[in-house]
Structures are given as structure tokens and as C-alpha cells.
PDB file of C-alpha atoms in Angstrom:
ATOM      1  CA  MET A   1       0.076   0.112  -0.162  1.00 91.00           C
ATOM      2  CA  THR A   2       1.331   3.468  -0.824  1.00 97.00           C
ATOM      3  CA  THR A   3       1.300   5.920   2.003  1.00 98.00           C
ATOM      4  CA  GLU A   4       0.247   9.615   1.191  1.00 98.00           C
ATOM      5  CA  PRO A   5       3.787  10.898   1.642  1.00 98.00           C
ATOM      6  CA  GLN A   6       4.980   7.985  -0.735  1.00 98.00           C
ATOM      7  CA  ALA A   7       2.150   9.196  -3.209  1.00 98.00           C
ATOM      8  CA  TYR A   8       3.340  12.849  -3.074  1.00 98.00           C
ATOM      9  CA  GLU A   9       7.250  11.981  -3.530  1.00 98.00           C
ATOM     10  CA  GLY A  10       6.136   9.810  -6.548  1.00 98.00           C
ATOM     11  CA  LEU A  11       3.996  12.494  -8.086  1.00 98.00           C
ATOM     12  CA  ALA A  12       6.564  15.383  -7.258  1.00 98.00           C
ATOM     13  CA  GLU A  13       8.940  13.149  -9.684  1.00 98.00           C
ATOM     14  CA  ILE A  14       6.086  12.451 -12.488  1.00 98.00           C
ATOM     15  CA  PHE A  15       5.289  16.302 -12.665  1.00 98.00           C
ATOM     16  CA  GLY A  16       9.021  17.156 -12.759  1.00 98.00           C
ATOM     17  CA  ASP A  17       9.388  14.683 -15.849  1.00 98.00           C
ATOM     18  CA  VAL A  18       6.137  15.926 -17.584  1.00 98.00           C
ATOM     19  CA  PHE A  19       6.658  19.483 -17.252  1.00 98.00           C
ATOM     20  CA  MET A  20      10.463  19.413 -17.269  1.00 97.00           C
ATOM     21  CA  ARG A  21      10.483  21.456 -13.907  1.00 96.00           C
ATOM     22  CA  ASP A  22      10.951  20.890 -10.354  1.00 93.00           C
ATOM     23  CA  ASP A  23       9.942  24.028  -8.967  1.00 96.00           C
ATOM     24  CA  ILE A  24       6.025  22.751  -9.339  1.00 97.00           C
ATOM     25  CA  ALA A  25       4.923  22.603  -5.410  1.00 96.00           C
ATOM     26  CA  LEU A  26       2.728  19.592  -4.840  1.00 98.00           C
ATOM     27  CA  LYS A  27      -0.328  20.722  -2.518  1.00 98.00           C
ATOM     28  CA  PRO A  28      -3.912  18.988  -2.297  1.00 98.00           C
ATOM     29  CA  GLU A  29      -5.808  21.689  -4.067  1.00 98.00           C
ATOM     30  CA  LEU A  30      -3.415  22.222  -7.277  1.00 98.00           C
ATOM     31  CA  THR A  31      -5.278  21.963 -10.497  1.00 98.00           C
ATOM     32  CA  ALA A  32      -4.281  22.394 -13.715  1.00 97.00           C
ATOM     33  CA  LYS A  33      -5.141  25.771 -14.169  1.00 97.00           C
ATOM     34  CA  ASP A  34      -2.472  26.406 -11.285  1.00 97.00           C
ATOM     35  CA  VAL A  35       0.040  25.163 -13.723  1.00 97.00           C
ATOM     36  CA  GLU A  36       1.214  26.771 -16.993  1.00 96.00           C
ATOM     37  CA  GLY A  37       1.200  23.944 -19.742  1.00 97.00           C
ATOM     38  CA  TRP A  38      -0.973  21.865 -18.012  1.00 97.00           C
ATOM     39  CA  ASP A  39      -3.381  20.528 -20.766  1.00 97.00           C
ATOM     40  CA  SER A  40      -5.214  17.630 -21.538  1.00 95.00           C
ATOM     41  CA  PHE A  41      -2.313  16.220 -23.501  1.00 97.00           C
ATOM     42  CA  LYS A  42      -0.301  16.469 -20.106  1.00 98.00           C
ATOM     43  CA  GLN A  43      -3.040  15.302 -17.881  1.00 97.00           C
ATOM     44  CA  ILE A  44      -2.863  12.375 -20.260  1.00 97.00           C
ATOM     45  CA  GLU A  45       0.669  11.878 -19.637  1.00 98.00           C
ATOM     46  CA  ILE A  46       0.516  12.015 -15.858  1.00 98.00           C
ATOM     47  CA  VAL A  47      -2.158   9.819 -16.030  1.00 98.00           C
ATOM     48  CA  MET A  48      -0.356   7.288 -17.693  1.00 98.00           C
ATOM     49  CA  ALA A  49       2.838   7.812 -15.708  1.00 98.00           C
ATOM     50  CA  VAL A  50       0.982   7.599 -12.340  1.00 98.00           C
ATOM     51  CA  GLU A  51      -0.422   3.704 -13.613  1.00 98.00           C
ATOM     52  CA  GLU A  52       2.855   2.673 -14.624  1.00 98.00           C
ATOM     53  CA  LYS A  53       4.873   3.942 -11.430  1.00 98.00           C
ATOM     54  CA  PHE A  54       2.189   2.759  -8.921  1.00 98.00           C
ATOM     55  CA  GLY A  55       1.205  -0.525 -10.850  1.00 98.00           C
ATOM     56  CA  ILE A  56      -2.523   0.624 -10.869  1.00 98.00           C
ATOM     57  CA  LYS A  57      -5.069   1.326 -13.259  1.00 97.00           C
ATOM     58  CA  PHE A  58      -7.308   4.384 -13.156  1.00 97.00           C
ATOM     59  CA  GLN A  59     -10.961   3.656 -14.596  1.00 97.00           C
ATOM     60  CA  THR A  60     -12.802   6.350 -16.227  1.00 95.00           C
ATOM     61  CA  CYS A  61     -15.183   6.963 -13.500  1.00 97.00           C
ATOM     62  CA  ASP A  62     -11.919   7.987 -11.531  1.00 96.00           C
ATOM     63  CA  LEU A  63     -10.725  10.150 -13.870  1.00 95.00           C
ATOM     64  CA  ASP A  64     -14.251  12.016 -14.053  1.00 95.00           C
ATOM     65  CA  THR A  65     -13.769  12.612  -9.782  1.00 94.00           C
ATOM     66  CA  MET A  66     -10.161  13.802 -10.369  1.00 96.00           C
ATOM     67  CA  LYS A  67     -10.488  17.873  -9.793  1.00 96.00           C
ATOM     68  CA  ASN A  68      -7.034  18.032  -8.302  1.00 98.00           C
ATOM     69  CA  VAL A  69      -3.789  16.994  -6.978  1.00 98.00           C
ATOM     70  CA  GLY A  70      -5.603  15.727  -3.643  1.00 98.00           C
ATOM     71  CA  ASP A  71      -8.045  13.756  -5.703  1.00 98.00           C
ATOM     72  CA  LEU A  72      -5.099  12.053  -7.557  1.00 98.00           C
ATOM     73  CA  VAL A  73      -3.364  11.224  -4.013  1.00 98.00           C
ATOM     74  CA  ARG A  74      -6.623  10.119  -2.596  1.00 98.00           C
ATOM     75  CA  LEU A  75      -6.820   7.403  -5.550  1.00 97.00           C
ATOM     76  CA  VAL A  76      -2.914   6.307  -5.848  1.00 98.00           C
ATOM     77  CA  THR A  77      -3.271   5.272  -1.987  1.00 98.00           C
ATOM     78  CA  MET A  78      -6.449   3.612  -2.626  1.00 97.00           C
ATOM     79  CA  LYS A  79      -5.666   2.020  -5.363  1.00 96.00           C
ATOM     80  CA  SER A  80      -2.114   0.633  -4.813  1.00 94.00           C
TER      81      SER A  80
END
């Protein structure tokens, strides 16, 4: 099982890779509108990288409920 701190640590790596930046502070309330360049294509990259890193699979209904980084962390900890 992945803990919340482990989820944030893994997501920090993923966000760094996807956005090629290391200055994005992941907080539960962070959304796509808060990060320059976070569009639907980046969203797909993030989701695929999260699935690969944590060995999980998201369902469409999971993605529909994901509104911010906190929701993503919750899903990662629930599914892994």
C-alpha cells in the first residue's frame, strides 16, 4: 500500500518529468489551471505515468472525480 507521503514523492517525480520543471509545489488543492502548460495532453501523460509508477489502473469514473492533486493522491493510495 502506498502512503500519502509516498504518493506525493512519486507524483513530484512525475510532474518534474512531464513538465520538465522541478519547482512545482504539489499541494492537495493544486489544479491544472495553476500550472502553466497543464493541458489535456499533459493530463494523459500524468495519468499514464502514475499508472506505470504505482502499478495501478484508473477507470473512467476515477478520472471523472479527479479535480485536483489531492484527489489524485487519494486514488493512488486507495488503488495501490
